Amino acid sequence: MNRLANSQSPYLVQHADNPVIAGPGEAAFEEARRRDVPVVLSVGYSNCHWCQ
């Protein structure tokens, strides 16, 4: 489980079990800079079956 499990966003909570080190906000960018790794930015959304 990553740091998204405690998010206020229902979309982010859905991704709490993804096998990546994930976290919302500036802390994710700071960690990427510290580790010198790229940031993968998710701009996805959630919708119901009918809205697809």
N, CA, C and O atoms as a Tinker XYZ file with bonds, in Angstrom:
   208  protein
     1  N      0.854000   -1.187000    0.000000    73     2
     2  CA     0.000000    0.000000    0.000000    64     1     3
     3  C      0.891000    1.239000    0.000000    63     2     4     5
     4  O      1.921000    1.282000    0.674000    81     3
     5  N      0.478000    2.241000   -0.765000    73     3     6
     6  CA     1.245000    3.478000   -0.808000    64     5     7
     7  C      0.539000    4.570000    0.004000    63     6     8     9
     8  O     -0.450000    4.304000    0.687000    81     7
     9  N      1.046000    5.773000   -0.078000    73     7    10
    10  CA     0.528000    6.863000    0.765000    64     9    11
    11  C     -0.807000    7.432000    0.305000    63    10    12    13
    12  O     -1.302000    8.388000    0.902000    81    11
    13  N     -1.394000    6.874000   -0.727000    73    11    14
    14  CA    -2.668000    7.401000   -1.213000    64    13    15
    15  C     -3.860000    6.909000   -0.398000    63    14    16    17
    16  O     -4.954000    7.458000   -0.528000    81    15
    17  N     -3.679000    5.905000    0.425000    73    15    18
    18  CA    -4.786000    5.326000    1.185000    64    17    19
    19  C     -5.447000    6.345000    2.111000    63    18    20    21
    20  O     -6.638000    6.231000    2.402000    81    19
    21  N     -4.701000    7.324000    2.569000    73    19    22
    22  CA    -5.247000    8.321000    3.502000    64    21    23
    23  C     -5.659000    9.609000    2.822000    63    22    24    25
    24  O     -5.934000   10.604000    3.492000    81    23
    25  N     -5.705000    9.604000    1.510000    73    23    26
    26  CA    -6.055000   10.810000    0.767000    64    25    27
    27  C     -7.523000   11.178000    0.960000    63    26    28    29
    28  O     -8.363000   10.323000    1.238000    81    27
    29  N     -7.808000   12.452000    0.809000    73    27    30
    30  CA    -9.189000   12.939000    0.840000    64    29    31
    31  C     -9.906000   12.689000   -0.487000    63    30    32    33
    32  O    -11.134000   12.728000   -0.557000    81    31
    33  N     -9.126000   12.433000   -1.532000    73    31    34
    34  CA    -9.682000   12.263000   -2.872000    64    33    35
    35  C    -10.108000   10.813000   -3.114000    63    34    36    37
    36  O     -9.283000    9.907000   -2.999000    81    35
    37  N    -11.378000   10.580000   -3.446000    73    35    38
    38  CA   -11.814000    9.212000   -3.764000    64    37    39
    39  C    -11.045000    8.614000   -4.939000    63    38    40    41
    40  O    -10.802000    7.407000   -4.963000    81    39
    41  N    -10.660000    9.438000   -5.916000    73    39    42
    42  CA    -9.884000    8.949000   -7.058000    64    41    43
    43  C     -8.528000    8.424000   -6.597000    63    42    44    45
    44  O     -8.111000    7.342000   -7.011000    81    43
    45  N     -7.843000    9.173000   -5.752000    73    43    46
    46  CA    -6.530000    8.743000   -5.287000    64    45    47
    47  C     -6.617000    7.505000   -4.402000    63    46    48    49
    48  O     -5.749000    6.636000   -4.479000    81    47
    49  N     -7.634000    7.409000   -3.574000    73    47    50
    50  CA    -7.797000    6.235000   -2.704000    64    49    51
    51  C     -7.946000    4.967000   -3.546000    63    50    52    53
    52  O     -7.494000    3.899000   -3.133000    81    51
    53  N     -8.566000    5.069000   -4.707000    73    51    54
    54  CA    -8.714000    3.906000   -5.595000    64    53    55
    55  C     -7.364000    3.338000   -6.010000    63    54    56    57
    56  O     -7.270000    2.165000   -6.370000    81    55
    57  N     -6.324000    4.154000   -5.963000    73    55    58
    58  CA    -5.000000    3.740000   -6.415000    64    57    59
    59  C     -4.044000    3.444000   -5.258000    63    58    60    61
    60  O     -2.830000    3.383000   -5.447000    81    59
    61  N     -4.591000    3.265000   -4.084000    73    59    62
    62  CA    -3.759000    3.023000   -2.901000    64    61    63
    63  C     -3.008000    1.698000   -2.972000    63    62    64    65
    64  O     -1.978000    1.548000   -2.315000    81    63
    65  N     -3.492000    0.744000   -3.742000    73    63    66
    66  CA    -2.829000   -0.556000   -3.844000    64    65    67
    67  C     -1.941000   -0.686000   -5.074000    63    66    68    69
    68  O     -1.403000   -1.762000   -5.334000    81    67
    69  N     -1.781000    0.388000   -5.830000    73    67    70
    70  CA    -0.892000    0.333000   -6.996000    64    69    71
    71  C      0.546000    0.093000   -6.535000    63    70    72    73
    72  O      0.967000    0.626000   -5.509000    81    71
    73  N      1.296000   -0.704000   -7.289000    73    71    74
    74  CA     2.651000   -1.044000   -6.869000    64    73    75
    75  C      3.683000    0.036000   -7.219000    63    74    76    77
    76  O      4.707000   -0.247000   -7.840000    81    75
    77  N      3.399000    1.260000   -6.815000    73    75    78
    78  CA     4.328000    2.364000   -7.030000    64    77    79
    79  C      4.438000    3.156000   -5.739000    63    78    80    81
    80  O      3.569000    3.081000   -4.870000    81    79
    81  N      5.507000    3.905000   -5.627000    73    79    82
    82  CA     5.629000    4.809000   -4.486000    64    81    83
    83  C      4.868000    6.060000   -4.884000    63    82    84    85
    84  O      5.331000    6.831000   -5.724000    81    83
    85  N      3.730000    6.262000   -4.299000    73    83    86
    86  CA     2.881000    7.371000   -4.716000    64    85    87
    87  C      2.474000    8.216000   -3.527000    63    86    88    89
    88  O      2.351000    7.730000   -2.403000    81    87
    89  N      2.272000    9.466000   -3.797000    73    87    90
    90  CA     1.796000   10.366000   -2.770000    64    89    91
    91  C      1.390000   11.678000   -3.391000    63    90    92    93
    92  O      2.016000   12.129000   -4.350000    81    91
    93  N      0.372000   12.291000   -2.873000    73    91    94
    94  CA    -0.078000   13.566000   -3.421000    64    93    95
    95  C      0.772000   14.726000   -2.899000    63    94    96    97
    96  O      1.379000   14.637000   -1.831000    81    95
    97  N      0.803000   15.793000   -3.657000    73    95    98
    98  CA     1.394000   17.030000   -3.175000    64    97    99
    99  C      2.886000   17.170000   -3.388000    63    98   100   101
   100  O      3.526000   16.370000   -4.071000    81    99
   101  N      3.409000   18.207000   -2.784000    73    99   102
   102  CA     4.805000   18.593000   -2.960000    64   101   103
   103  C      5.782000   17.529000   -2.468000    63   102   104   105
   104  O      6.891000   17.438000   -2.994000    81   103
   105  N      5.410000   16.727000   -1.482000    73   103   106
   106  CA     6.318000   15.704000   -0.947000    64   105   107
   107  C      6.759000   14.722000   -2.032000    63   106   108   109
   108  O      7.902000   14.265000   -2.022000    81   107
   109  N      5.874000   14.398000   -2.956000    73   107   110
   110  CA     6.230000   13.479000   -4.042000    64   109   111
   111  C      7.309000   14.086000   -4.935000    63   110   112   113
   112  O      8.222000   13.386000   -5.372000    81   111
   113  N      7.204000   15.382000   -5.205000    73   111   114
   114  CA     8.206000   16.046000   -6.040000    64   113   115
   115  C      9.538000   16.167000   -5.307000    63   114   116   117
   116  O     10.600000   16.009000   -5.909000    81   115
   117  N      9.480000   16.449000   -4.008000    73   115   118
   118  CA    10.711000   16.533000   -3.221000    64   117   119
   119  C     11.435000   15.186000   -3.197000    63   118   120   121
   120  O     12.658000   15.136000   -3.329000    81   119
   121  N     10.687000   14.101000   -3.029000    73   119   122
   122  CA    11.299000   12.775000   -3.022000    64   121   123
   123  C     11.906000   12.440000   -4.383000    63   122   124   125
   124  O     12.990000   11.861000   -4.455000    81   123
   125  N     11.218000   12.797000   -5.448000    73   123   126
   126  CA    11.750000   12.539000   -6.792000    64   125   127
   127  C     13.045000   13.312000   -7.018000    63   126   128   129
   128  O     13.985000   12.781000   -7.608000    81   127
   129  N     13.105000   14.554000   -6.557000    73   127   130
   130  CA    14.338000   15.338000   -6.683000    64   129   131
   131  C     15.459000   14.706000   -5.861000    63   130   132   133
   132  O     16.595000   14.603000   -6.324000    81   131
   133  N     15.135000   14.288000   -4.655000    73   131   134
   134  CA    16.137000   13.689000   -3.779000    64   133   135
   135  C     16.698000   12.407000   -4.385000    63   134   136   137
   136  O     17.901000   12.159000   -4.316000    81   135
   137  N     15.822000   11.589000   -4.981000    73   135   138
   138  CA    16.236000   10.308000   -5.551000    64   137   139
   139  C     16.697000   10.436000   -7.005000    63   138   140   141
   140  O     17.196000    9.471000   -7.584000    81   139
   141  N     16.531000   11.620000   -7.593000    73   139   142
   142  CA    16.871000   11.874000   -8.990000    64   141   143
   143  C     16.158000   10.892000   -9.920000    63   142   144   145
   144  O     16.777000   10.237000  -10.758000    81   143
   145  N     14.834000   10.812000   -9.746000    73   143   146
   146  CA    13.995000    9.941000  -10.571000    64   145   147
   147  C     12.876000   10.775000  -11.184000    63   146   148   149
   148  O     12.532000   11.833000  -10.658000    81   147
   149  N     12.310000   10.309000  -12.286000    73   147   150
   150  CA    11.207000   11.054000  -12.906000    64   149   151
   151  C      9.918000   10.932000  -12.093000    63   150   152   153
   152  O      9.757000   10.029000  -11.272000    81   151
   153  N      9.033000   11.848000  -12.343000    73   151   154
   154  CA     7.706000   11.856000  -11.718000    64   153   155
   155  C      6.693000   11.418000  -12.762000    63   154   156   157
   156  O      6.686000   11.937000  -13.879000    81   155
   157  N      5.843000   10.474000  -12.410000    73   155   158
   158  CA     4.741000   10.076000  -13.278000    64   157   159
   159  C      3.499000   10.752000  -12.712000    63   158   160   161
   160  O      3.107000   10.496000  -11.574000    81   159
   161  N      2.906000   11.585000  -13.487000    73   159   162
   162  CA     1.773000   12.379000  -13.039000    64   161   163
   163  C      0.485000   11.800000  -13.598000    63   162   164   165
   164  O      0.323000   11.678000  -14.813000    81   163
   165  N     -0.429000   11.445000  -12.707000    73   163   166
   166  CA    -1.722000   10.919000  -13.131000    64   165   167
   167  C     -2.727000   12.053000  -13.204000    63   166   168   169
   168  O     -2.938000   12.772000  -12.228000    81   167
   169  N     -3.342000   12.206000  -14.359000    73   167   170
   170  CA    -4.379000   13.221000  -14.525000    64   169   171
   171  C     -5.706000   12.538000  -14.857000    63   170   172   173
   172  O     -6.564000   13.104000  -15.534000    81   171
   173  N     -5.848000   11.331000  -14.371000    73   171   174
   174  CA    -7.051000   10.542000  -14.642000    64   173   175
   175  C     -8.255000   11.027000  -13.866000    63   174   176   177
   176  O     -8.184000   11.987000  -13.099000    81   175
   177  N     -9.346000   10.350000  -14.083000    73   175   178
   178  CA   -10.583000   10.686000  -13.394000    64   177   179
   179  C    -11.402000    9.418000  -13.228000    63   178   180   181
   180  O    -11.140000    8.405000  -13.875000    81   179
   181  N    -12.376000    9.486000  -12.368000    73   179   182
   182  CA   -13.291000    8.366000  -12.160000    64   181   183
   183  C    -14.677000    8.752000  -12.656000    63   182   184   185
   184  O    -15.108000    9.896000  -12.516000    81   183
   185  N    -15.355000    7.791000  -13.229000    73   183   186
   186  CA   -16.745000    8.019000  -13.605000    64   185   187
   187  C    -17.480000    6.691000  -13.568000    63   186   188   189
   188  O    -16.873000    5.623000  -13.479000    81   187
   189  N    -18.760000    6.780000  -13.636000    73   187   190
   190  CA   -19.585000    5.559000  -13.595000    64   189   191
   191  C    -19.627000    4.926000  -14.993000    63   190   192   193
   192  O    -19.171000    5.523000  -15.969000    81   191
   193  N    -20.165000    3.746000  -15.069000    73   191   194
   194  CA   -20.265000    3.029000  -16.326000    64   193   195
   195  C    -21.017000    3.845000  -17.378000    63   194   196   197
   196  O    -20.621000    3.868000  -18.544000    81   195
   197  N    -22.079000    4.503000  -16.981000    73   195   198
   198  CA   -22.916000    5.231000  -17.927000    64   197   199
   199  C    -22.239000    6.500000  -18.421000    63   198   200   201
   200  O    -22.523000    6.949000  -19.532000    81   199
   201  N    -21.372000    7.076000  -17.644000    73   199   202
   202  CA   -20.703000    8.321000  -18.056000    64   201   203
   203  C    -19.527000    8.081000  -18.987000    63   202   204   205
   204  O    -19.009000    9.029000  -19.577000    81   203
   205  N    -19.105000    6.859000  -19.129000    73   203   206
   206  CA   -17.988000    6.574000  -20.019000    64   205   207
   207  C    -18.431000    6.810000  -21.430000    63   206   208
   208  O    -17.646000    6.631000  -22.361000    81   207
